[in-house]
Coordinates of N, CA, C and O in Angstrom, one line a residue:
M164 N -1.0 -23.7 53.7 CA -2.1 -24.0 52.8 C -2.0 -23.2 51.5 O -2.2 -23.8 50.4
I165 N -1.7 -21.9 51.6 CA -1.7 -21.1 50.4 C -0.5 -21.5 49.5 O -0.6 -21.5 48.3
T166 N 0.6 -21.9 50.1 CA 1.8 -22.3 49.3 C 1.5 -23.6 48.6 O 2.0 -23.7 47.5
K167 N 0.7 -24.5 49.1 CA 0.4 -25.7 48.4 C -0.5 -25.4 47.2 O -0.4 -25.9 46.1
L168 N -1.4 -24.4 47.4 CA -2.3 -24.0 46.3 C -1.4 -23.3 45.2 O -1.7 -23.5 44.0
R169 N -0.5 -22.5 45.6 CA 0.4 -21.8 44.6 C 1.2 -22.9 43.8 O 1.5 -22.7 42.6
G170 N 1.6 -24.0 44.4 CA 2.3 -25.0 43.7 C 1.4 -25.9 42.9 O 1.8 -26.4 41.8
L171 N 0.2 -26.0 43.3 CA -0.8 -26.9 42.6 C -1.4 -26.2 41.4 O -1.7 -26.9 40.4
L172 N -1.6 -24.9 41.5 CA -2.3 -24.2 40.4 C -1.5 -24.4 39.1 O -2.1 -24.7 38.0
P173 N -0.2 -24.1 39.0 CA 0.5 -24.3 37.7 C 0.5 -25.7 37.2 O 0.3 -26.0 36.0
A174 N 0.5 -26.7 38.1 CA 0.5 -28.1 37.7 C -0.8 -28.4 37.1 O -0.9 -29.1 36.1
V175 N -1.9 -27.9 37.7 CA -3.3 -28.2 37.1 C -3.4 -27.5 35.8 O -4.0 -28.1 34.8
L176 N -3.0 -26.3 35.6 CA -3.1 -25.6 34.4 C -2.3 -26.3 33.3 O -2.7 -26.4 32.1
L177 N -1.1 -26.8 33.6 CA -0.3 -27.5 32.6 C -0.9 -28.8 32.3 O -0.9 -29.2 31.1
G178 N -1.5 -29.5 33.2 CA -2.2 -30.7 32.9 C -3.4 -30.5 32.0 O -3.6 -31.3 31.0
L179 N -4.2 -29.5 32.2 CA -5.3 -29.2 31.3 C -4.8 -28.8 29.9 O -5.4 -29.2 29.0
L180 N -3.7 -28.1 29.9 CA -3.2 -27.7 28.6 C -2.7 -28.9 27.8 O -2.9 -29.0 26.6
V181 N -2.1 -29.9 28.5 CA -1.7 -31.1 27.8 C -2.8 -32.0 27.4 O -2.8 -32.6 26.3
L182 N -3.8 -32.1 28.3 CA -4.9 -33.1 28.1 C -5.9 -32.6 27.1 O -6.5 -33.4 26.4
L183 N -6.2 -31.3 27.1 CA -7.3 -30.8 26.2 C -6.7 -30.8 24.7 O -5.6 -30.4 24.5
P184 N -7.6 -31.2 23.8 CA -7.1 -31.1 22.4 C -7.0 -29.7 21.9 O -7.7 -28.8 22.4
A185 N -6.1 -29.4 21.0 CA -5.9 -28.1 20.4 C -7.1 -27.8 19.5 O -7.6 -28.7 18.8
P186 N -7.5 -26.6 19.4 CA -8.6 -26.3 18.5 C -8.2 -26.4 17.0 O -7.0 -26.2 16.7
A187 N -9.1 -26.9 16.2 CA -8.8 -27.1 14.8 C -8.7 -25.8 14.1 O -9.5 -24.9 14.3
L188 N -7.7 -25.7 13.3 CA -7.5 -24.4 12.6 C -8.0 -24.6 11.2 O -8.0 -25.6 10.6
A189 N -8.6 -23.5 10.7 CA -9.2 -23.5 9.4 C -8.1 -23.5 8.3 O -7.1 -22.9 8.4
A190 N -8.3 -24.3 7.3 CA -7.4 -24.4 6.2 C -7.5 -23.1 5.3 O -8.6 -22.6 5.1
P191 N -6.3 -22.6 4.9 CA -6.4 -21.4 4.1 C -7.0 -21.7 2.7 O -6.8 -22.8 2.2
E192 N -7.7 -20.7 2.2 CA -8.3 -20.9 0.8 C -7.2 -20.8 -0.2 O -6.3 -20.0 -0.1
P193 N -7.3 -21.6 -1.3 CA -6.3 -21.5 -2.4 C -6.4 -20.1 -3.1 O -7.5 -19.6 -3.3
V194 N -5.2 -19.6 -3.4 CA -5.2 -18.3 -4.1 C -4.8 -18.5 -5.5 O -3.8 -19.2 -5.8
A195 N -5.5 -17.9 -6.4 CA -5.2 -18.1 -7.9 C -4.0 -17.2 -8.2 O -3.8 -16.1 -7.7
A196 N -3.1 -17.7 -9.1 CA -1.9 -17.0 -9.5 C -2.4 -15.9 -10.4 O -3.1 -16.1 -11.4
V197 N -1.9 -14.6 -10.1 CA -2.2 -13.5 -11.0 C -0.9 -13.0 -11.5 O 0.0 -12.7 -10.8
P198 N -0.8 -12.9 -12.9 CA 0.4 -12.4 -13.4 C 0.6 -10.9 -13.1 O -0.3 -10.1 -13.1
V199 N 1.8 -10.5 -12.8 CA 2.2 -9.1 -12.5 C 2.8 -8.5 -13.7 O 3.8 -9.0 -14.2
V200 N 2.3 -7.3 -14.1 CA 2.8 -6.6 -15.2 C 3.2 -5.2 -14.8 O 2.4 -4.5 -14.2
L201 N 4.5 -4.9 -15.0 CA 5.0 -3.6 -14.7 C 4.8 -2.7 -15.8 O 5.2 -3.0 -17.0
T202 N 4.2 -1.6 -15.6 CA 3.9 -0.6 -16.7 C 4.9 0.5 -16.7 O 5.0 1.2 -17.7
Q203 N 5.5 0.8 -15.5 CA 6.4 1.9 -15.5 C 7.8 1.5 -15.1 O 8.0 0.5 -14.4
D204 N 8.8 2.2 -15.5 CA 10.2 1.9 -15.1 C 10.3 2.4 -13.6 O 9.6 3.4 -13.3
P205 N 11.1 1.8 -12.8 CA 11.3 2.3 -11.4 C 11.9 3.7 -11.5 O 12.6 4.1 -12.4
P206 N 11.6 4.5 -10.5 CA 12.1 5.9 -10.5 C 13.6 5.9 -10.4 O 14.2 5.0 -9.8
P207 N 14.3 6.9 -10.9 CA 15.8 6.9 -10.9 C 16.2 7.1 -9.4 O 15.5 7.6 -8.6
G208 N 17.5 6.7 -9.2 CA 18.0 6.9 -7.8 C 18.2 8.3 -7.5 O 17.9 9.3 -8.2
P209 N 18.7 8.6 -6.3 CA 18.9 10.0 -5.8 C 20.0 10.7 -6.6 O 20.9 10.0 -7.1
V210 N 19.8 12.0 -6.8 CA 20.8 12.8 -7.5 C 21.8 13.2 -6.4 O 21.5 13.9 -5.4
L211 N 23.1 12.9 -6.6 CA 24.1 13.3 -5.7 C 24.8 14.6 -6.2 O 25.2 14.7 -7.3
D212 N 25.0 15.5 -5.2 CA 25.7 16.8 -5.5 C 27.2 16.6 -5.2 O 27.5 16.2 -4.0
P213 N 28.1 16.7 -6.1 CA 29.5 16.5 -5.8 C 30.0 17.4 -4.7 O 30.9 17.0 -3.9
A214 N 29.5 18.6 -4.6 CA 30.0 19.5 -3.6 C 29.6 19.0 -2.2 O 30.4 19.1 -1.2
E215 N 28.4 18.5 -2.1 CA 27.9 18.0 -0.8 C 28.7 16.7 -0.4 O 29.1 16.5 0.8
S216 N 29.0 15.8 -1.4 CA 29.7 14.6 -1.0 C 31.2 15.0 -0.7 O 31.8 14.3 0.2
D217 N 31.8 16.0 -1.3 CA 33.1 16.4 -1.0 C 33.2 16.9 0.5 O 34.1 16.6 1.2
R218 N 32.2 17.7 0.8 CA 32.1 18.3 2.1 C 31.9 17.2 3.2 O 32.6 17.2 4.2
A219 N 31.1 16.2 2.9 CA 30.9 15.1 3.8 C 32.1 14.3 4.0 O 32.5 13.9 5.1
N220 N 32.9 14.1 2.9 CA 34.1 13.3 2.9 C 35.2 14.1 3.8 O 35.9 13.5 4.5
N221 N 35.2 15.4 3.6 CA 36.1 16.2 4.4 C 35.8 16.1 5.9 O 36.7 16.1 6.7
E222 N 34.5 16.2 6.2 CA 34.1 16.1 7.6 C 34.5 14.7 8.2 O 35.0 14.6 9.3
K223 N 34.3 13.7 7.4 CA 34.6 12.3 7.9 C 36.1 12.2 8.1 O 36.5 11.6 9.1
T224 N 36.9 12.7 7.2 CA 38.3 12.7 7.3 C 38.8 13.4 8.5 O 39.7 12.9 9.3
K225 N 38.2 14.6 8.8 CA 38.6 15.4 10.0 C 38.2 14.6 11.2 O 39.0 14.6 12.2
N226 N 37.1 14.0 11.3 CA 36.7 13.2 12.5 C 37.6 12.0 12.7 O 38.0 11.7 13.8
Q227 N 38.0 11.4 11.6 CA 38.9 10.2 11.7 C 40.3 10.7 12.2 O 41.0 10.0 13.0
L228 N 40.8 11.8 11.8 CA 42.1 12.4 12.2 C 42.0 12.7 13.7 O 43.0 12.4 14.5
I229 N 40.9 13.3 14.2 CA 40.7 13.6 15.6 C 40.7 12.3 16.4 O 41.4 12.3 17.5
A230 N 40.0 11.3 16.0 CA 39.9 10.1 16.7 C 41.3 9.4 16.7 O 41.7 8.8 17.8
G231 N 42.0 9.4 15.6 CA 43.4 8.8 15.6 C 44.3 9.5 16.5 O 45.1 8.9 17.2
G232 N 44.3 10.9 16.5 CA 45.2 11.6 17.4 C 44.9 11.4 18.8 O 45.8 11.2 19.6
T233 N 43.6 11.2 19.1 CA 43.2 10.9 20.5 C 43.7 9.5 20.9 O 44.3 9.3 22.0
A234 N 43.7 8.6 20.0 CA 44.1 7.2 20.3 C 45.7 7.2 20.5 O 46.2 6.5 21.4
V235 N 46.4 8.0 19.7 CA 47.9 8.1 19.9 C 48.2 8.7 21.2 O 49.1 8.2 21.9
V236 N 47.5 9.8 21.6 CA 47.8 10.4 22.9 C 47.5 9.4 24.0 O 48.3 9.3 25.0
L237 N 46.4 8.7 24.0 CA 46.1 7.8 25.0 C 47.1 6.6 25.1 O 47.5 6.2 26.2
L238 N 47.5 6.1 23.9 CA 48.6 5.1 23.9 C 49.9 5.6 24.5 O 50.5 4.9 25.3
G239 N 50.2 6.9 24.3 CA 51.4 7.4 24.9 C 51.3 7.5 26.4 O 52.2 7.2 27.1
I240 N 50.1 7.9 26.9 CA 49.9 8.0 28.3 C 50.0 6.6 28.9 O 50.7 6.4 30.0
V241 N 49.5 5.6 28.3 CA 49.6 4.2 28.8 C 51.0 3.7 28.9 O 51.5 3.2 29.9
L242 N 51.8 3.9 27.8 CA 53.2 3.5 27.7 C 54.0 4.3 28.8 O 54.9 3.7 29.4
W243 N 53.8 5.6 28.9 CA 54.5 6.4 29.9 C 54.2 5.9 31.3 O 55.1 5.7 32.1
G244 N 53.0 5.6 31.6 CA 52.6 5.1 32.9 C 53.2 3.8 33.2 O 53.7 3.5 34.3
R245 N 53.3 2.9 32.2 CA 53.9 1.6 32.4 C 55.4 1.7 32.7 O 56.0 1.0 33.5
R246 N 56.1 2.7 32.0 CA 57.5 2.9 32.2 C 57.8 3.4 33.6 O 58.7 2.9 34.3
V247 N 56.9 4.3 34.0 CA 57.1 4.9 35.4 C 56.9 3.8 36.4 O 57.6 3.7 37.4
R248 N 55.9 3.0 36.2 CA 55.6 1.9 37.2 C 56.7 0.9 37.2 O 57.1 0.4 38.3
A249 N 57.3 0.6 36.1 CA 58.4 -0.4 36.0 C 59.6 0.2 36.7 O 60.3 -0.6 37.4
K250 N 59.9 1.5 36.6 CA 61.1 2.1 37.3 C 60.9 2.1 38.8 O 61.8 1.8 39.5
R251 N 59.6 2.3 39.2 CA 59.4 2.3 40.7 C 59.5 0.9 41.2 O 60.0 0.7 42.3
R252 N 59.0 -0.1 40.5 CA 59.1 -1.5 40.9 C 60.5 -1.9 41.0 O 60.9 -2.7 41.9
K253 N 61.3 -1.5 40.0 CA 62.7 -1.9 39.9 C 63.5 -1.3 41.0 O 64.4 -2.0 41.6
S254 N 63.3 0.0 41.4 CA 64.1 0.6 42.4 C 63.6 0.3 43.8 O 64.4 0.3 44.7
G255 N 62.4 -0.1 44.0 CA 61.9 -0.3 45.3 C 61.6 -1.7 45.6 O 61.8 -2.5 46.3

């Protein structure tokens, strides 16, 4: 009995949703166009210190070198492992 009610309840709710009219929405009020006048120039962009940007570039380069070296080492391990496996497969 309860399983029939669980199946019937969503069907009834969906039927009510479809059959009942949607509420009327209020139309937005017209807005008068107002001209925009800028009185100030936008503030200048940030001031970059060359020493800070050089230091940041050096750190980025160092991180890229470390990542590249790690990738080369991992590639070497993979190639060496494949060579060892091929030799074992060929001999046995």
